[in-house]
Short mmCIF file of C-alpha atoms in Angstrom, two decimals:
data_model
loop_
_atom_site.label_atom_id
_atom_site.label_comp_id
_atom_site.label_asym_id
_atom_site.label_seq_id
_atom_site.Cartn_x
_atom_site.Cartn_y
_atom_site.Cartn_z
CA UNK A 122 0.00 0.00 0.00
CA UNK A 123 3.17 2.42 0.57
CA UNK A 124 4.16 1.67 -2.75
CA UNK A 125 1.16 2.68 -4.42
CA UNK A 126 0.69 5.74 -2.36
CA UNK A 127 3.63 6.80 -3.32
CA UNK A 128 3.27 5.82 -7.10
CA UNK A 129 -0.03 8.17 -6.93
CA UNK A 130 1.74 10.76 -5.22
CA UNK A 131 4.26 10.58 -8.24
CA UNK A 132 2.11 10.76 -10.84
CA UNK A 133 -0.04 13.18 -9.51
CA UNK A 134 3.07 15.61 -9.05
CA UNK A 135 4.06 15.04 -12.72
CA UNK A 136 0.31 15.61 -14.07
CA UNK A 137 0.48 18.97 -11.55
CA UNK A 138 4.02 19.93 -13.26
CA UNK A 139 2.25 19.39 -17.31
CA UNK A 140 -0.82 21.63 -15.96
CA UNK A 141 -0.63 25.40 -17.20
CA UNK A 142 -2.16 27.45 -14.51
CA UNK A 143 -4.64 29.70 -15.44
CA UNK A 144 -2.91 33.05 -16.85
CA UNK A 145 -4.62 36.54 -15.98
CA UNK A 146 -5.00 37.33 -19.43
CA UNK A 147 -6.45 33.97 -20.12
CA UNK A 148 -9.87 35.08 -17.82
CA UNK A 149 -12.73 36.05 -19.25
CA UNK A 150 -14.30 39.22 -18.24
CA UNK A 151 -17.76 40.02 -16.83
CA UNK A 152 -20.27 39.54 -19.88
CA UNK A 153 -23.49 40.85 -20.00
CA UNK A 154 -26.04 40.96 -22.55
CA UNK A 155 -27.47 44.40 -23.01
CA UNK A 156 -31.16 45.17 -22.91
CA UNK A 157 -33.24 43.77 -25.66
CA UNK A 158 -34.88 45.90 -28.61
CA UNK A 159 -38.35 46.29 -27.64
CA UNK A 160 -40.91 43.82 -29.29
CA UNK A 161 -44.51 42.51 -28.96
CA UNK A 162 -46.14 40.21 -26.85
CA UNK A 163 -45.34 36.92 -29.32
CA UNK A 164 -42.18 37.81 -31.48
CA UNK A 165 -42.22 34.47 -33.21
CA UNK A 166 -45.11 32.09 -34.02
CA UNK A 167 -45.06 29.24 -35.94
CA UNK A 168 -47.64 27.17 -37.32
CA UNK A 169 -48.32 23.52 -38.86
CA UNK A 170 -44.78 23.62 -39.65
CA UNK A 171 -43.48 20.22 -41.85
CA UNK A 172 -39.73 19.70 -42.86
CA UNK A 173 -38.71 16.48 -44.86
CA UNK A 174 -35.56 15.58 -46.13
CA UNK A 175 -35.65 13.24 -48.97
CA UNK A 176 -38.37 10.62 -47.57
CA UNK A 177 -37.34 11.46 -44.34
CA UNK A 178 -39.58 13.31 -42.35
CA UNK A 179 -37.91 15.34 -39.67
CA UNK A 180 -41.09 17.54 -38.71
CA UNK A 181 -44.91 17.10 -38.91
CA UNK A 182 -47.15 19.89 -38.12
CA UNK A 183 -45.57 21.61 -35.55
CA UNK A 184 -47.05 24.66 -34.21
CA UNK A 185 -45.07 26.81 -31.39
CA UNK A 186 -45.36 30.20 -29.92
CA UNK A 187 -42.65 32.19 -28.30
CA UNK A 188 -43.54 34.79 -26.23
CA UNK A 189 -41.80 37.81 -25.13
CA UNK A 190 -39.10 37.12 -22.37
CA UNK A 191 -40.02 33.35 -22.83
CA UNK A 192 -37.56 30.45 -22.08
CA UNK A 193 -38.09 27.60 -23.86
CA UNK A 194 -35.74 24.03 -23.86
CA UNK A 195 -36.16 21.87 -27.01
CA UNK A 196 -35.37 18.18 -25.50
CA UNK A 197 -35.56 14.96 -27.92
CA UNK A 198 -32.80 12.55 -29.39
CA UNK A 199 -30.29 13.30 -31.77
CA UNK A 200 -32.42 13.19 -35.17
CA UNK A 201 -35.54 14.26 -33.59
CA UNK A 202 -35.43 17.85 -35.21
CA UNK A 203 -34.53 20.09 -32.67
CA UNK A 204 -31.96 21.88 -34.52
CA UNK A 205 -34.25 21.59 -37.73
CA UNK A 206 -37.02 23.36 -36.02
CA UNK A 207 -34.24 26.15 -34.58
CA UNK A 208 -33.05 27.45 -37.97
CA UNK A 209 -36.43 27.23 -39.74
CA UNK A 210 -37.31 29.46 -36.52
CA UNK A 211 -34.31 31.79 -36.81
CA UNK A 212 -34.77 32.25 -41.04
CA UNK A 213 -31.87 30.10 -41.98
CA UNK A 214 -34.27 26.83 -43.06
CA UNK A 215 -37.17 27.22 -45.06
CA UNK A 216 -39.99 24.91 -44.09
CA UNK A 217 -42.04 22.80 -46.45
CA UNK A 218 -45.07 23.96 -45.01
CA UNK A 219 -46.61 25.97 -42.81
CA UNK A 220 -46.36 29.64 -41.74
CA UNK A 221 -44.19 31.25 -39.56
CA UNK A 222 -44.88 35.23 -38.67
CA UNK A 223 -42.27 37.58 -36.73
CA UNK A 224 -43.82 40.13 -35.18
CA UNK A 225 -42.66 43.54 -36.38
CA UNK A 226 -39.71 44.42 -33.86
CA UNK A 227 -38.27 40.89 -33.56
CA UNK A 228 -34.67 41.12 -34.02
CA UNK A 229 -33.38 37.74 -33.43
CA UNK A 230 -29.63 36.10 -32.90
CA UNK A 231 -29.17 32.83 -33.98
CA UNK A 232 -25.92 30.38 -32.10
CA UNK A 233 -25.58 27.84 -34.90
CA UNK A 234 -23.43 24.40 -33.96
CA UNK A 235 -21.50 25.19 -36.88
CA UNK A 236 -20.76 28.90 -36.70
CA UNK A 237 -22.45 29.39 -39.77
CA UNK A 238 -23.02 33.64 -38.68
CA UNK A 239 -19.23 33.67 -39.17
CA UNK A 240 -18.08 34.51 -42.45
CA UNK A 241 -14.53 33.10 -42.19
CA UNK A 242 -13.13 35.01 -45.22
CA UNK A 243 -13.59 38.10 -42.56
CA UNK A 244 -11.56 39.47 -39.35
CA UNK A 245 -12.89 38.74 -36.14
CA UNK A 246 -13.09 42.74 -36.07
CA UNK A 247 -15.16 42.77 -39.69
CA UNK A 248 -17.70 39.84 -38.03
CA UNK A 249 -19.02 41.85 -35.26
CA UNK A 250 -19.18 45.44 -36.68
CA UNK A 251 -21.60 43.68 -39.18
CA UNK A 252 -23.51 42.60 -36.83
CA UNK A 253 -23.46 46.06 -34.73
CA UNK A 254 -22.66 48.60 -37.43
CA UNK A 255 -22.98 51.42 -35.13
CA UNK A 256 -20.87 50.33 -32.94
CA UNK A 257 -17.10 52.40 -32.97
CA UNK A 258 -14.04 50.46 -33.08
CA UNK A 259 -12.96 50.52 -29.73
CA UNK A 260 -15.97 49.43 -28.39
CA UNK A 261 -15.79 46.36 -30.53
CA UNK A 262 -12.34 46.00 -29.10
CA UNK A 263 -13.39 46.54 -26.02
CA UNK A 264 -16.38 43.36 -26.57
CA UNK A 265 -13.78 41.36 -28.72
CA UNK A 266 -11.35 41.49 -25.19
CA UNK A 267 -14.09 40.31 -23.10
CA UNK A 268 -13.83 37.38 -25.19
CA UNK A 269 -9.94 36.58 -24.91
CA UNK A 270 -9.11 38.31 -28.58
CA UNK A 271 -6.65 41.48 -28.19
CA UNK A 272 -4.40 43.35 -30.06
CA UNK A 273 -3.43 42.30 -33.56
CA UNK A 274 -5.55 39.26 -32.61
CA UNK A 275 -9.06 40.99 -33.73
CA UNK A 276 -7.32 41.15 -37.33
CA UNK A 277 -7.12 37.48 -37.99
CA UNK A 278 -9.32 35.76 -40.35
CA UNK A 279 -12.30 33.91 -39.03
CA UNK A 280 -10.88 31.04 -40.73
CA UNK A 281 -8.00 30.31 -38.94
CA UNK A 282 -9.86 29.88 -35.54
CA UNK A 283 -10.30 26.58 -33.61
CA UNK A 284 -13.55 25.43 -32.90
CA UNK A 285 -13.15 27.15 -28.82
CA UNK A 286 -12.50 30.33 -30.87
CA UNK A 287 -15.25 30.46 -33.36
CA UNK A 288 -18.01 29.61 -30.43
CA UNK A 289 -16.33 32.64 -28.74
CA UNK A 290 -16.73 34.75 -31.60
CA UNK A 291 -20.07 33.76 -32.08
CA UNK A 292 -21.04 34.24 -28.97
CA UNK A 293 -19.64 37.75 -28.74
CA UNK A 294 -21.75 38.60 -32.00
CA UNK A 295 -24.79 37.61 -30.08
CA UNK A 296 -23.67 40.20 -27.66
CA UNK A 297 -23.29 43.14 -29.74
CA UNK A 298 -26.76 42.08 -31.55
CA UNK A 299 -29.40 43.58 -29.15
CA UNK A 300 -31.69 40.58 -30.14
CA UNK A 301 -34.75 40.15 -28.30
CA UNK A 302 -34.87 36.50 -28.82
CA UNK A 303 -31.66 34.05 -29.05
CA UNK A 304 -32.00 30.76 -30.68
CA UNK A 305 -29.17 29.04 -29.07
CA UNK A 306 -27.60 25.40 -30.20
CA UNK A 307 -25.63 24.09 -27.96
CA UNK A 308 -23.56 26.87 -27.28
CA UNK A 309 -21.41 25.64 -24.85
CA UNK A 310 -19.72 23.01 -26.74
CA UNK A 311 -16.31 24.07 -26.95
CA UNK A 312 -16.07 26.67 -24.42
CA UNK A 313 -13.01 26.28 -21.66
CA UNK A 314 -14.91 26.59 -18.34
CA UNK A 315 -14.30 30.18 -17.49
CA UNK A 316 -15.86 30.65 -20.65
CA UNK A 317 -18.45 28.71 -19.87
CA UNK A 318 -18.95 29.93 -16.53
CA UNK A 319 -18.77 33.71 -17.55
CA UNK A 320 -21.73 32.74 -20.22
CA UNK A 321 -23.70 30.92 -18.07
CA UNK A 322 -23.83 33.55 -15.89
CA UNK A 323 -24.88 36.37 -18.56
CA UNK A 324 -27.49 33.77 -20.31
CA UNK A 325 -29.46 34.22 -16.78
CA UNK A 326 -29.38 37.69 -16.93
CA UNK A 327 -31.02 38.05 -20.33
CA UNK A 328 -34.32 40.12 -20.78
CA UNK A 329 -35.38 38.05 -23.87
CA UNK A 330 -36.68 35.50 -24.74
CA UNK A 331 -34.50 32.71 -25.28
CA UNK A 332 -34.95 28.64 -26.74
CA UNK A 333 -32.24 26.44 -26.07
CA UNK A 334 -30.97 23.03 -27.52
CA UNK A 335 -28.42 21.44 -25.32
CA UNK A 336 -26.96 18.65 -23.46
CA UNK A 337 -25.33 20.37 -21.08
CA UNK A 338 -27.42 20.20 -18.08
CA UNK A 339 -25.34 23.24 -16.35
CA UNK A 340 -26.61 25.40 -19.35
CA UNK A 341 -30.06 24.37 -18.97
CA UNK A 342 -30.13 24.92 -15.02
CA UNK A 343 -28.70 28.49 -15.51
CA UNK A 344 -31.33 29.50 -18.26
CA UNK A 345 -34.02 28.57 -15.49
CA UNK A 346 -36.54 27.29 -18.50
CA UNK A 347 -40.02 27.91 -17.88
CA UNK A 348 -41.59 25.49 -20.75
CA UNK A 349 -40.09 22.66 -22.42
CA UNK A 350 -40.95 21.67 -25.93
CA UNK A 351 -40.06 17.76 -27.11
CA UNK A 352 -39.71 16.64 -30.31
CA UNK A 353 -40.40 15.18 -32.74
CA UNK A 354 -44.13 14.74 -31.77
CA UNK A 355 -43.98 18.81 -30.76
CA UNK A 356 -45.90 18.65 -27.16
CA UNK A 357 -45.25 21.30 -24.90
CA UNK A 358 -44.85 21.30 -21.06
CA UNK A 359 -44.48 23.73 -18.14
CA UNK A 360 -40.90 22.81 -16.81
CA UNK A 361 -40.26 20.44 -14.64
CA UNK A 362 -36.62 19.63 -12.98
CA UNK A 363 -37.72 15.89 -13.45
CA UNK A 364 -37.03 16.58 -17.58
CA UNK A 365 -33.27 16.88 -16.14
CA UNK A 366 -33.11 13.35 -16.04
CA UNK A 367 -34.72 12.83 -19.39
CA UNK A 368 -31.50 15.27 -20.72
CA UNK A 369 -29.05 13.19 -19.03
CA UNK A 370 -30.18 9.96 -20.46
CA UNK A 371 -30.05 11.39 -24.28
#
């Protein structure tokens, strides 16, 4: 047993000796999401909504409404058409059927999986100035630092970035955007966990309205849902901490 302790004791002190410590500049700063454009009661509502691919169908009738200051988890397994439903939602899917009506002042920001709001052939500067065009440059500096890019770093190409980087940049986007209703898929993947932490924290701050699709449990405890909506059938419940359990077994 002396042997072994002190085995452990050795490899613990070599695993201590290949672990950076956490750097000063390496912390993220205090994030907060600003307050959202004003909008009506409903900013999104969708109805009988169908999406096939091929003979596949992913979606059958699905009807949803998302209220102002809503927040909404979409919960099914992988194939079920949670992220299907998100970007025909957010604009970027077209449905085959159905209708789907914004209200006048919904200004929504989209977290796609795949970054697909980053146009890579642009600086991380270029990115969010599109998104916030009235924004000067040293306030998007200023945004761009709370999210761990600095100096010549807000000059790089989108394209060069690791996956960590992109969510960051994406995330910071959604920041800037003033939306009133974030469409959020699974935006924590990625993320070191002062990231993580640091957007957590701001996500339960938000004044909009906000659907998530996750399977990070941490995420979904610090949006404090108030309805859950499962797919593929497209029922919709008041939330429950018992659908926790349903998460963690997807």
């Amino acid at each position: 047993k002396a042997v072994a302790a002190q085995n452990m004791a050795k490899r613990a002190h070599r695993l201590l000796e290949e672990t950076e410590e956490v750097r000063e500049a390496d912390k993220v700063a205090h994030i907060r999401f600003p307050a959202p454009l004003p909008c009506g009661h409903t900013p999104i509502m969708g109805e009988n909504l169908s999406k096939s691919y091929g003979e596949k169908l992913i979606l059958s009738s699905v009807n949803i409404a998302v209220d102002k200051g809503s927040r909404i988890v979409f919960l099914g397994e992988n194939g079920s058409g949670k992220t299907t439903l998100l970007k025909i939602l957010a604009g970027a899917l077209n449905s085959d059927s159905g209708t789907l009506i914004y209200d006048k002042g919904t200004h929504i920001g989209y977290y796609a999986q795949e970054h697909e709001n980053i146009n890579n052939d642009e600086s991380l500067l270029e990115n969010v100035v599109h998104v916030a065009p009235d924004m000067n440059d040293t306030d998007v500096r200023k945004i761009l630092g709370s999210f761990l890019f600095t100096g010549d770093a807000v000059h790089k190409k989108a394209k060069v970035l690791s996956g960590g980087e992109k969510t960051r940049l994406s995330l910071a986007m959604l920041v800037v955007s003033g939306a009133n209703v974030l469409l959020l898929d699974e935006p924590t993947n990625n993320l070191d966990p002062a990231s993580r932490e640091k957007i957590l924290d701001a996500l339960s701050h938000y004044e909009g309205a906000v659907i998530l699709v996750t399977h990070d449990e941490g995420a979904v405890k610090a949006l404090h849902p108030d309805r859950v909506f499962l797919l593929p059938d497209g029922d919709e419940d008041l939330w429950s901490d018992d659908y926790l359990e349903f998460l963690s077994a997807l």
